[in-house]
Amino acid sequence: MSGNLRVDILTEGVHSGDASGIVPESFRILRQLLSRLDDEQTGRVKIEGLQVQVPAERLKQARLTAEVLGDEVWNKFPFVPGARPVVTDKIEMILNRSWRPALSITGIDGVPPLESAGNVLRPYTACKISLRIPPRIEPGAAARV
């Protein structure tokens, strides 16, 4: 599932020195809304209606796959030095990318590039979200959760 989430707070940008502490920051509100969807510490989607019980046969297959792939489960990704996967258990990695819902932010708008950013409280912040739903959940039903 995917969609856009937009928070509008002003009709135009205003100086942050004048408005900060009075006008809520649109990114902060967006961040609060996103925190309703997933846990920013673990990446676990908080919506219980999007969770499924992983069948025993699929757990067994995930274990076997983790044994065969070893570190290839994660080391194919171009991590920067010092960065690591969300979890260390390879079985959990496989289940996370297949049987568990996951939220990704795939785009953001309303935020100027760093080189042109000024002391302005922006009128809005928007992001495109992608929410992977696990097998056995019908997309239409997931959208209503």
Short mmCIF file of N, CA, C and O in Angstrom, two decimals:
data_model
loop_
_atom_site.label_atom_id
_atom_site.label_comp_id
_atom_site.label_asym_id
_atom_site.label_seq_id
_atom_site.Cartn_x
_atom_site.Cartn_y
_atom_site.Cartn_z
N MET A 1 0.85 -1.16 0.00
CA MET A 1 0.00 0.00 0.00
C MET A 1 0.90 1.22 0.00
O MET A 1 1.97 1.21 0.58
N SER A 2 0.43 2.27 -0.64
CA SER A 2 1.20 3.51 -0.61
C SER A 2 0.24 4.69 -0.63
O SER A 2 -0.93 4.55 -1.00
N GLY A 3 0.75 5.81 -0.21
CA GLY A 3 -0.05 7.02 -0.21
C GLY A 3 0.77 8.20 0.24
O GLY A 3 1.94 8.06 0.60
N ASN A 4 0.16 9.36 0.19
CA ASN A 4 0.81 10.58 0.62
C ASN A 4 0.20 11.04 1.93
O ASN A 4 -1.01 10.95 2.12
N LEU A 5 1.05 11.52 2.81
CA LEU A 5 0.62 12.07 4.08
C LEU A 5 1.13 13.51 4.13
O LEU A 5 2.33 13.74 3.98
N ARG A 6 0.22 14.45 4.31
CA ARG A 6 0.59 15.86 4.26
C ARG A 6 0.03 16.58 5.48
O ARG A 6 -1.14 16.40 5.83
N VAL A 7 0.87 17.41 6.10
CA VAL A 7 0.47 18.24 7.23
C VAL A 7 0.62 19.70 6.81
O VAL A 7 1.73 20.16 6.52
N ASP A 8 -0.49 20.42 6.76
CA ASP A 8 -0.50 21.85 6.47
C ASP A 8 -0.75 22.59 7.77
O ASP A 8 -1.65 22.24 8.53
N ILE A 9 0.05 23.63 8.01
CA ILE A 9 -0.12 24.40 9.25
C ILE A 9 -0.19 25.90 8.98
O ILE A 9 -0.79 26.65 9.74
N LEU A 10 0.40 26.38 7.90
CA LEU A 10 0.40 27.79 7.53
C LEU A 10 0.04 27.93 6.05
O LEU A 10 0.17 26.97 5.29
N THR A 11 -0.37 29.11 5.66
CA THR A 11 -0.63 29.36 4.24
C THR A 11 0.63 29.78 3.51
O THR A 11 0.70 29.73 2.29
N GLU A 12 1.65 30.20 4.25
CA GLU A 12 2.94 30.58 3.68
C GLU A 12 4.00 30.48 4.77
O GLU A 12 3.68 30.45 5.96
N GLY A 13 5.25 30.41 4.35
CA GLY A 13 6.34 30.33 5.31
C GLY A 13 6.50 31.63 6.09
O GLY A 13 6.22 32.71 5.57
N VAL A 14 6.90 31.50 7.35
CA VAL A 14 7.15 32.67 8.20
C VAL A 14 8.48 32.48 8.92
O VAL A 14 8.97 31.36 9.07
N HIS A 15 9.07 33.59 9.35
CA HIS A 15 10.37 33.53 10.02
C HIS A 15 10.26 32.69 11.29
O HIS A 15 9.37 32.90 12.12
N SER A 16 11.18 31.74 11.43
CA SER A 16 11.12 30.83 12.58
C SER A 16 11.35 31.56 13.90
O SER A 16 10.80 31.17 14.92
N GLY A 17 12.14 32.63 13.88
CA GLY A 17 12.37 33.38 15.11
C GLY A 17 11.11 34.05 15.63
O GLY A 17 10.96 34.27 16.83
N ASP A 18 10.20 34.34 14.74
CA ASP A 18 8.94 34.98 15.13
C ASP A 18 7.87 33.94 15.49
O ASP A 18 7.08 34.15 16.40
N ALA A 19 7.86 32.82 14.77
CA ALA A 19 6.76 31.86 14.91
C ALA A 19 7.05 30.66 15.79
O ALA A 19 6.12 30.05 16.34
N SER A 20 8.33 30.28 15.94
CA SER A 20 8.65 29.10 16.74
C SER A 20 8.15 29.27 18.17
O SER A 20 8.27 30.33 18.76
N GLY A 21 7.56 28.22 18.68
CA GLY A 21 7.00 28.27 20.03
C GLY A 21 5.54 28.70 20.04
O GLY A 21 4.87 28.61 21.06
N ILE A 22 5.08 29.20 18.90
CA ILE A 22 3.67 29.59 18.76
C ILE A 22 3.00 28.70 17.72
O ILE A 22 1.96 28.10 17.97
N VAL A 23 3.63 28.59 16.56
CA VAL A 23 3.10 27.78 15.46
C VAL A 23 3.71 26.38 15.55
O VAL A 23 4.94 26.25 15.61
N PRO A 24 2.89 25.34 15.57
CA PRO A 24 3.45 23.98 15.57
C PRO A 24 4.25 23.73 14.30
O PRO A 24 3.88 24.19 13.23
N GLU A 25 5.34 23.03 14.43
CA GLU A 25 6.20 22.73 13.28
C GLU A 25 5.59 21.56 12.52
O GLU A 25 5.30 20.52 13.10
N SER A 26 5.38 21.72 11.23
CA SER A 26 4.68 20.70 10.44
C SER A 26 5.41 19.37 10.42
O SER A 26 4.78 18.32 10.44
N PHE A 27 6.73 19.39 10.42
CA PHE A 27 7.47 18.13 10.43
C PHE A 27 7.25 17.39 11.74
O PHE A 27 7.14 16.17 11.76
N ARG A 28 7.18 18.12 12.84
CA ARG A 28 6.94 17.48 14.15
C ARG A 28 5.59 16.77 14.17
O ARG A 28 5.46 15.65 14.66
N ILE A 29 4.58 17.41 13.60
CA ILE A 29 3.25 16.79 13.54
C ILE A 29 3.29 15.56 12.64
O ILE A 29 2.74 14.50 12.99
N LEU A 30 3.97 15.66 11.51
CA LEU A 30 4.12 14.52 10.61
C LEU A 30 4.82 13.37 11.33
O LEU A 30 4.40 12.21 11.23
N ARG A 31 5.87 13.69 12.06
CA ARG A 31 6.60 12.67 12.81
C ARG A 31 5.70 11.99 13.83
O ARG A 31 5.75 10.76 14.01
N GLN A 32 4.84 12.77 14.51
CA GLN A 32 3.90 12.18 15.47
C GLN A 32 2.93 11.23 14.78
O GLN A 32 2.62 10.15 15.30
N LEU A 33 2.44 11.62 13.62
CA LEU A 33 1.52 10.76 12.88
C LEU A 33 2.21 9.47 12.43
O LEU A 33 1.64 8.38 12.54
N LEU A 34 3.44 9.59 11.95
CA LEU A 34 4.17 8.40 11.54
C LEU A 34 4.45 7.48 12.72
O LEU A 34 4.45 6.25 12.58
N SER A 35 4.63 8.05 13.91
CA SER A 35 4.87 7.25 15.11
C SER A 35 3.64 6.45 15.51
O SER A 35 3.74 5.48 16.26
N ARG A 36 2.47 6.83 15.02
CA ARG A 36 1.27 6.02 15.25
C ARG A 36 1.31 4.75 14.40
O ARG A 36 0.65 3.77 14.71
N LEU A 37 2.04 4.82 13.28
CA LEU A 37 2.11 3.68 12.37
C LEU A 37 3.20 2.69 12.74
O LEU A 37 2.99 1.49 12.69
N ASP A 38 4.38 3.21 13.08
CA ASP A 38 5.44 2.28 13.44
C ASP A 38 6.30 2.82 14.56
O ASP A 38 6.32 4.02 14.84
N ASP A 39 6.98 1.90 15.22
CA ASP A 39 7.87 2.24 16.32
C ASP A 39 9.21 2.69 15.73
O ASP A 39 9.89 1.91 15.07
N GLU A 40 9.56 3.95 15.95
CA GLU A 40 10.78 4.49 15.34
C GLU A 40 12.05 3.85 15.89
O GLU A 40 13.12 3.96 15.28
N GLN A 41 11.98 3.17 17.02
CA GLN A 41 13.16 2.50 17.58
C GLN A 41 13.39 1.13 16.94
O GLN A 41 14.53 0.74 16.72
N THR A 42 12.31 0.41 16.66
CA THR A 42 12.44 -0.97 16.17
C THR A 42 11.99 -1.16 14.74
O THR A 42 12.35 -2.16 14.11
N GLY A 43 11.17 -0.25 14.22
CA GLY A 43 10.61 -0.42 12.89
C GLY A 43 9.38 -1.31 12.86
O GLY A 43 8.81 -1.56 11.81
N ARG A 44 8.95 -1.78 14.02
CA ARG A 44 7.77 -2.65 14.07
C ARG A 44 6.52 -1.83 13.81
O ARG A 44 6.30 -0.80 14.45
N VAL A 45 5.70 -2.27 12.86
CA VAL A 45 4.44 -1.62 12.57
C VAL A 45 3.51 -1.84 13.76
O VAL A 45 3.35 -2.97 14.24
N LYS A 46 2.91 -0.77 14.26
CA LYS A 46 2.08 -0.83 15.47
C LYS A 46 0.64 -1.26 15.23
O LYS A 46 -0.06 -1.60 16.16
N ILE A 47 0.21 -1.28 14.00
CA ILE A 47 -1.18 -1.60 13.69
C ILE A 47 -1.36 -3.12 13.78
O ILE A 47 -0.88 -3.87 12.92
N GLU A 48 -2.05 -3.55 14.82
CA GLU A 48 -2.21 -4.99 15.06
C GLU A 48 -2.96 -5.68 13.93
O GLU A 48 -2.71 -6.84 13.63
N GLY A 49 -3.87 -4.99 13.27
CA GLY A 49 -4.62 -5.58 12.18
C GLY A 49 -3.77 -5.90 10.96
O GLY A 49 -4.25 -6.55 10.03
N LEU A 50 -2.51 -5.46 10.97
CA LEU A 50 -1.60 -5.76 9.86
C LEU A 50 -0.60 -6.86 10.23
O LEU A 50 0.30 -7.17 9.45
N GLN A 51 -0.75 -7.42 11.40
CA GLN A 51 0.14 -8.50 11.84
C GLN A 51 -0.51 -9.84 11.50
O GLN A 51 -1.73 -9.98 11.56
N VAL A 52 0.31 -10.81 11.14
CA VAL A 52 -0.18 -12.15 10.88
C VAL A 52 0.64 -13.16 11.66
O VAL A 52 1.79 -12.89 12.01
N GLN A 53 0.04 -14.29 11.92
CA GLN A 53 0.75 -15.42 12.52
C GLN A 53 1.51 -16.12 11.40
O GLN A 53 0.92 -16.50 10.39
N VAL A 54 2.81 -16.26 11.57
CA VAL A 54 3.62 -16.93 10.55
C VAL A 54 3.38 -18.43 10.68
O VAL A 54 3.59 -19.00 11.75
N PRO A 55 2.95 -19.07 9.60
CA PRO A 55 2.71 -20.52 9.65
C PRO A 55 3.98 -21.30 10.00
O PRO A 55 5.09 -20.91 9.61
N ALA A 56 3.82 -22.40 10.71
CA ALA A 56 4.96 -23.21 11.15
C ALA A 56 5.83 -23.64 9.97
O ALA A 56 7.07 -23.62 10.07
N GLU A 57 5.22 -24.00 8.86
CA GLU A 57 5.98 -24.42 7.68
C GLU A 57 6.85 -23.27 7.15
O GLU A 57 7.99 -23.48 6.73
N ARG A 58 6.33 -22.05 7.19
CA ARG A 58 7.10 -20.89 6.72
C ARG A 58 8.25 -20.57 7.69
O ARG A 58 9.32 -20.14 7.26
N LEU A 59 8.02 -20.77 8.99
CA LEU A 59 9.11 -20.59 9.96
C LEU A 59 10.25 -21.57 9.67
O LEU A 59 11.43 -21.20 9.69
N LYS A 60 9.87 -22.81 9.41
CA LYS A 60 10.87 -23.83 9.09
C LYS A 60 11.64 -23.44 7.82
O LYS A 60 12.86 -23.54 7.77
N GLN A 61 10.92 -22.97 6.81
CA GLN A 61 11.57 -22.54 5.56
C GLN A 61 12.50 -21.35 5.80
O GLN A 61 13.57 -21.27 5.21
N ALA A 62 12.09 -20.43 6.66
CA ALA A 62 12.93 -19.27 6.97
C ALA A 62 14.22 -19.72 7.65
O ALA A 62 15.31 -19.19 7.35
N ARG A 63 14.13 -20.69 8.56
CA ARG A 63 15.32 -21.21 9.24
C ARG A 63 16.28 -21.84 8.23
O ARG A 63 17.49 -21.58 8.25
N LEU A 64 15.73 -22.66 7.34
CA LEU A 64 16.57 -23.32 6.33
C LEU A 64 17.19 -22.29 5.38
O LEU A 64 18.37 -22.40 5.03
N THR A 65 16.43 -21.32 4.98
CA THR A 65 16.93 -20.27 4.09
C THR A 65 18.06 -19.50 4.76
O THR A 65 19.09 -19.20 4.13
N ALA A 66 17.89 -19.18 6.04
CA ALA A 66 18.93 -18.44 6.77
C ALA A 66 20.21 -19.27 6.85
O ALA A 66 21.31 -18.72 6.73
N GLU A 67 20.07 -20.57 7.03
CA GLU A 67 21.25 -21.44 7.08
C GLU A 67 21.99 -21.44 5.74
O GLU A 67 23.21 -21.36 5.70
N VAL A 68 21.23 -21.53 4.67
CA VAL A 68 21.84 -21.58 3.34
C VAL A 68 22.47 -20.24 2.96
O VAL A 68 23.60 -20.19 2.47
N LEU A 69 21.74 -19.15 3.19
CA LEU A 69 22.24 -17.83 2.78
C LEU A 69 23.29 -17.26 3.71
O LEU A 69 24.15 -16.49 3.27
N GLY A 70 23.22 -17.58 4.97
CA GLY A 70 24.17 -17.01 5.93
C GLY A 70 24.14 -15.49 5.89
O GLY A 70 23.07 -14.88 5.85
N ASP A 71 25.30 -14.87 5.85
CA ASP A 71 25.38 -13.40 5.86
C ASP A 71 24.86 -12.76 4.58
O ASP A 71 24.63 -11.55 4.53
N GLU A 72 24.66 -13.54 3.53
CA GLU A 72 24.11 -13.00 2.28
C GLU A 72 22.70 -12.43 2.48
O GLU A 72 22.22 -11.67 1.65
N VAL A 73 22.06 -12.82 3.57
CA VAL A 73 20.73 -12.26 3.87
C VAL A 73 20.83 -10.75 3.98
O VAL A 73 19.94 -10.02 3.55
N TRP A 74 21.93 -10.26 4.53
CA TRP A 74 22.04 -8.82 4.79
C TRP A 74 23.25 -8.15 4.15
O TRP A 74 23.20 -6.95 3.86
N ASN A 75 24.34 -8.85 3.92
CA ASN A 75 25.57 -8.13 3.50
C ASN A 75 25.58 -7.72 2.04
O ASN A 75 26.53 -7.11 1.58
N LYS A 76 24.50 -7.99 1.30
CA LYS A 76 24.39 -7.53 -0.08
C LYS A 76 23.97 -6.06 -0.16
O LYS A 76 24.05 -5.45 -1.21
N PHE A 77 23.53 -5.51 0.96
CA PHE A 77 23.08 -4.13 0.99
C PHE A 77 24.26 -3.19 1.24
O PHE A 77 25.13 -3.49 2.05
N PRO A 78 24.28 -2.03 0.58
CA PRO A 78 25.45 -1.13 0.67
C PRO A 78 25.44 -0.25 1.93
O PRO A 78 25.35 0.97 1.85
N PHE A 79 25.55 -0.87 3.09
CA PHE A 79 25.60 -0.12 4.34
C PHE A 79 26.83 0.78 4.37
O PHE A 79 27.90 0.39 3.90
N VAL A 80 26.68 1.96 4.97
CA VAL A 80 27.84 2.80 5.21
C VAL A 80 28.61 2.19 6.38
O VAL A 80 28.05 1.43 7.17
N PRO A 81 29.89 2.51 6.50
CA PRO A 81 30.68 1.97 7.60
C PRO A 81 30.02 2.26 8.96
O PRO A 81 29.59 3.37 9.22
N GLY A 82 29.91 1.22 9.76
CA GLY A 82 29.33 1.35 11.10
C GLY A 82 27.84 1.07 11.16
O GLY A 82 27.31 0.84 12.23
N ALA A 83 27.14 1.10 10.03
CA ALA A 83 25.70 0.81 10.01
C ALA A 83 25.48 -0.69 10.01
O ALA A 83 26.29 -1.45 9.50
N ARG A 84 24.38 -1.09 10.61
CA ARG A 84 24.04 -2.51 10.73
C ARG A 84 22.57 -2.73 10.44
O ARG A 84 21.77 -1.79 10.50
N PRO A 85 22.18 -3.97 10.17
CA PRO A 85 20.76 -4.28 9.99
C PRO A 85 19.94 -3.99 11.25
O PRO A 85 20.49 -3.86 12.35
N VAL A 86 18.65 -3.94 11.08
CA VAL A 86 17.72 -3.66 12.18
C VAL A 86 17.81 -4.73 13.27
O VAL A 86 17.72 -4.43 14.46
N VAL A 87 17.95 -5.98 12.87
CA VAL A 87 18.10 -7.10 13.80
C VAL A 87 19.34 -7.89 13.40
O VAL A 87 19.83 -7.77 12.28
N THR A 88 19.83 -8.72 14.31
CA THR A 88 21.03 -9.51 14.01
C THR A 88 20.69 -10.95 13.63
O THR A 88 21.47 -11.60 12.96
N ASP A 89 19.54 -11.43 14.05
CA ASP A 89 19.12 -12.80 13.77
C ASP A 89 18.68 -12.93 12.31
O ASP A 89 17.75 -12.24 11.87
N LYS A 90 19.34 -13.78 11.56
CA LYS A 90 19.05 -13.91 10.12
C LYS A 90 17.65 -14.44 9.85
O LYS A 90 17.02 -14.08 8.86
N ILE A 91 17.14 -15.29 10.71
CA ILE A 91 15.77 -15.79 10.55
C ILE A 91 14.79 -14.62 10.69
O ILE A 91 13.86 -14.48 9.90
N GLU A 92 15.02 -13.79 11.69
CA GLU A 92 14.17 -12.61 11.88
C GLU A 92 14.26 -11.66 10.69
O GLU A 92 13.26 -11.05 10.30
N MET A 93 15.45 -11.53 10.11
CA MET A 93 15.60 -10.70 8.92
C MET A 93 14.70 -11.21 7.79
O MET A 93 14.01 -10.43 7.13
N ILE A 94 14.73 -12.51 7.57
CA ILE A 94 13.91 -13.10 6.51
C ILE A 94 12.43 -12.90 6.80
O ILE A 94 11.66 -12.53 5.91
N LEU A 95 12.02 -13.12 8.04
CA LEU A 95 10.61 -12.92 8.40
C LEU A 95 10.22 -11.45 8.30
O LEU A 95 9.12 -11.13 7.86
N ASN A 96 11.12 -10.55 8.67
CA ASN A 96 10.83 -9.11 8.59
C ASN A 96 10.57 -8.66 7.16
O ASN A 96 9.75 -7.79 6.92
N ARG A 97 11.29 -9.23 6.23
CA ARG A 97 11.12 -8.78 4.84
C ARG A 97 10.06 -9.56 4.07
O ARG A 97 9.83 -9.29 2.90
N SER A 98 9.43 -10.52 4.74
CA SER A 98 8.44 -11.31 4.02
C SER A 98 7.10 -11.44 4.75
O SER A 98 6.06 -11.29 4.13
N TRP A 99 7.11 -11.67 6.04
CA TRP A 99 5.88 -11.96 6.79
C TRP A 99 5.47 -10.86 7.75
O TRP A 99 4.49 -11.00 8.48
N ARG A 100 6.20 -9.79 7.77
CA ARG A 100 5.85 -8.70 8.69
C ARG A 100 5.64 -7.41 7.90
O ARG A 100 6.33 -7.15 6.93
N PRO A 101 4.68 -6.61 8.36
CA PRO A 101 4.48 -5.33 7.68
C PRO A 101 5.67 -4.41 7.94
O PRO A 101 6.37 -4.57 8.94
N ALA A 102 5.89 -3.48 7.03
CA ALA A 102 7.01 -2.54 7.18
C ALA A 102 6.65 -1.21 6.53
O ALA A 102 6.04 -1.18 5.47
N LEU A 103 7.02 -0.15 7.20
CA LEU A 103 6.79 1.20 6.70
C LEU A 103 8.08 1.77 6.14
O LEU A 103 9.13 1.69 6.78
N SER A 104 7.99 2.35 4.95
CA SER A 104 9.13 3.05 4.35
C SER A 104 8.66 4.43 3.89
O SER A 104 7.55 4.56 3.37
N ILE A 105 9.48 5.42 4.10
CA ILE A 105 9.24 6.76 3.57
C ILE A 105 10.01 6.83 2.26
O ILE A 105 11.23 6.75 2.25
N THR A 106 9.29 6.98 1.16
CA THR A 106 9.95 6.93 -0.15
C THR A 106 10.09 8.30 -0.81
O THR A 106 10.70 8.40 -1.88
N GLY A 107 9.56 9.34 -0.18
CA GLY A 107 9.71 10.69 -0.72
C GLY A 107 9.25 11.70 0.32
O GLY A 107 8.51 11.37 1.24
N ILE A 108 9.74 12.92 0.19
CA ILE A 108 9.35 13.99 1.11
C ILE A 108 9.27 15.29 0.33
O ILE A 108 10.05 15.51 -0.60
N ASP A 109 8.33 16.13 0.71
CA ASP A 109 8.13 17.40 0.03
C ASP A 109 7.89 18.48 1.08
O ASP A 109 7.51 18.20 2.20
N GLY A 110 8.11 19.71 0.68
CA GLY A 110 7.92 20.83 1.58
C GLY A 110 9.16 21.18 2.39
O GLY A 110 9.14 22.08 3.21
N VAL A 111 10.23 20.46 2.15
CA VAL A 111 11.49 20.68 2.85
C VAL A 111 12.52 21.11 1.82
O VAL A 111 12.84 20.36 0.90
N PRO A 112 13.05 22.32 1.95
CA PRO A 112 14.03 22.77 0.95
C PRO A 112 15.36 22.03 1.09
O PRO A 112 15.68 21.53 2.16
N PRO A 113 16.13 21.98 0.03
CA PRO A 113 17.47 21.41 0.12
C PRO A 113 18.31 22.21 1.13
O PRO A 113 18.07 23.41 1.33
N LEU A 114 19.26 21.58 1.75
CA LEU A 114 20.08 22.23 2.78
C LEU A 114 20.71 23.53 2.28
O LEU A 114 20.76 24.52 3.02
N GLU A 115 21.17 23.52 1.04
CA GLU A 115 21.87 24.71 0.54
C GLU A 115 20.96 25.93 0.38
O GLU A 115 21.43 27.06 0.34
N SER A 116 19.64 25.72 0.33
CA SER A 116 18.74 26.87 0.21
C SER A 116 17.80 27.01 1.41
O SER A 116 16.89 27.84 1.38
N ALA A 117 18.03 26.23 2.45
CA ALA A 117 17.18 26.31 3.64
C ALA A 117 17.53 27.55 4.45
O ALA A 117 18.70 27.89 4.62
N GLY A 118 16.50 28.22 4.91
CA GLY A 118 16.70 29.43 5.72
C GLY A 118 15.98 29.30 7.05
O GLY A 118 15.48 28.24 7.41
N ASN A 119 15.91 30.38 7.77
CA ASN A 119 15.24 30.41 9.07
C ASN A 119 13.75 30.63 8.88
O ASN A 119 13.19 31.65 9.29
N VAL A 120 13.11 29.67 8.22
CA VAL A 120 11.70 29.79 7.88
C VAL A 120 10.94 28.59 8.41
O VAL A 120 11.36 27.45 8.23
N LEU A 121 9.85 28.87 9.10
CA LEU A 121 8.93 27.82 9.50
C LEU A 121 8.07 27.53 8.27
O LEU A 121 7.36 28.40 7.77
N ARG A 122 8.19 26.34 7.75
CA ARG A 122 7.56 25.98 6.48
C ARG A 122 6.05 25.78 6.64
O ARG A 122 5.59 25.35 7.68
N PRO A 123 5.28 26.06 5.60
CA PRO A 123 3.82 25.94 5.71
C PRO A 123 3.33 24.50 5.76
O PRO A 123 2.27 24.23 6.30
N TYR A 124 4.08 23.55 5.21
CA TYR A 124 3.64 22.16 5.22
C TYR A 124 4.82 21.22 5.10
O TYR A 124 5.93 21.61 4.72
N THR A 125 4.58 19.98 5.43
CA THR A 125 5.51 18.89 5.18
C THR A 125 4.68 17.72 4.68
O THR A 125 3.61 17.45 5.23
N ALA A 126 5.15 17.06 3.65
CA ALA A 126 4.44 15.91 3.10
C ALA A 126 5.43 14.78 2.84
O ALA A 126 6.60 15.02 2.58
N CYS A 127 4.94 13.56 2.93
CA CYS A 127 5.78 12.42 2.59
C CYS A 127 4.96 11.36 1.89
O CYS A 127 3.74 11.27 2.05
N LYS A 128 5.65 10.60 1.07
CA LYS A 128 5.04 9.43 0.44
C LYS A 128 5.45 8.24 1.28
O LYS A 128 6.63 8.05 1.58
N ILE A 129 4.44 7.46 1.68
CA ILE A 129 4.72 6.29 2.48
C ILE A 129 4.42 5.03 1.67
O ILE A 129 3.54 5.02 0.81
N SER A 130 5.19 4.01 1.95
CA SER A 130 4.96 2.69 1.38
C SER A 130 4.84 1.75 2.57
O SER A 130 5.74 1.68 3.41
N LEU A 131 3.73 1.07 2.65
CA LEU A 131 3.49 0.14 3.76
C LEU A 131 3.34 -1.25 3.18
O LEU A 131 2.36 -1.56 2.50
N ARG A 132 4.37 -2.07 3.41
CA ARG A 132 4.31 -3.45 2.93
C ARG A 132 3.39 -4.23 3.86
O ARG A 132 3.51 -4.16 5.08
N ILE A 133 2.47 -4.94 3.25
CA ILE A 133 1.58 -5.78 4.06
C ILE A 133 1.99 -7.24 3.85
O ILE A 133 2.44 -7.62 2.78
N PRO A 134 1.84 -8.04 4.89
CA PRO A 134 2.26 -9.43 4.79
C PRO A 134 1.28 -10.29 4.01
O PRO A 134 0.13 -9.88 3.78
N PRO A 135 1.74 -11.48 3.62
CA PRO A 135 0.83 -12.42 2.97
C PRO A 135 -0.38 -12.70 3.87
O PRO A 135 -0.30 -12.57 5.09
N ARG A 136 -1.46 -13.06 3.26
CA ARG A 136 -2.71 -13.42 3.93
C ARG A 136 -3.54 -12.22 4.37
O ARG A 136 -4.58 -12.38 4.99
N ILE A 137 -3.06 -11.02 4.09
CA ILE A 137 -3.86 -9.83 4.38
C ILE A 137 -4.28 -9.24 3.04
O ILE A 137 -3.45 -8.90 2.20
N GLU A 138 -5.57 -9.14 2.87
CA GLU A 138 -6.13 -8.59 1.63
C GLU A 138 -5.90 -7.07 1.63
O GLU A 138 -6.19 -6.41 2.62
N PRO A 139 -5.34 -6.52 0.55
CA PRO A 139 -5.00 -5.09 0.52
C PRO A 139 -6.18 -4.17 0.85
O PRO A 139 -6.01 -3.19 1.56
N GLY A 140 -7.36 -4.45 0.34
CA GLY A 140 -8.52 -3.62 0.63
C GLY A 140 -8.85 -3.60 2.11
O GLY A 140 -9.15 -2.56 2.70
N ALA A 141 -8.75 -4.76 2.75
CA ALA A 141 -9.00 -4.85 4.19
C ALA A 141 -7.92 -4.12 4.97
O ALA A 141 -8.19 -3.45 5.97
N ALA A 142 -6.67 -4.24 4.51
CA ALA A 142 -5.56 -3.56 5.19
C ALA A 142 -5.73 -2.05 5.14
O ALA A 142 -5.44 -1.35 6.10
N ALA A 143 -6.25 -1.54 4.03
CA ALA A 143 -6.45 -0.10 3.88
C ALA A 143 -7.52 0.43 4.85
O ALA A 143 -7.49 1.59 5.23
N ARG A 144 -8.41 -0.42 5.27
CA ARG A 144 -9.48 -0.01 6.19
C ARG A 144 -9.07 -0.10 7.66
O ARG A 144 -9.78 0.37 8.52
N VAL A 145 -7.95 -0.76 7.94
CA VAL A 145 -7.51 -0.96 9.34
C VAL A 145 -7.11 0.35 9.96
O VAL A 145 -6.54 1.20 9.53
#
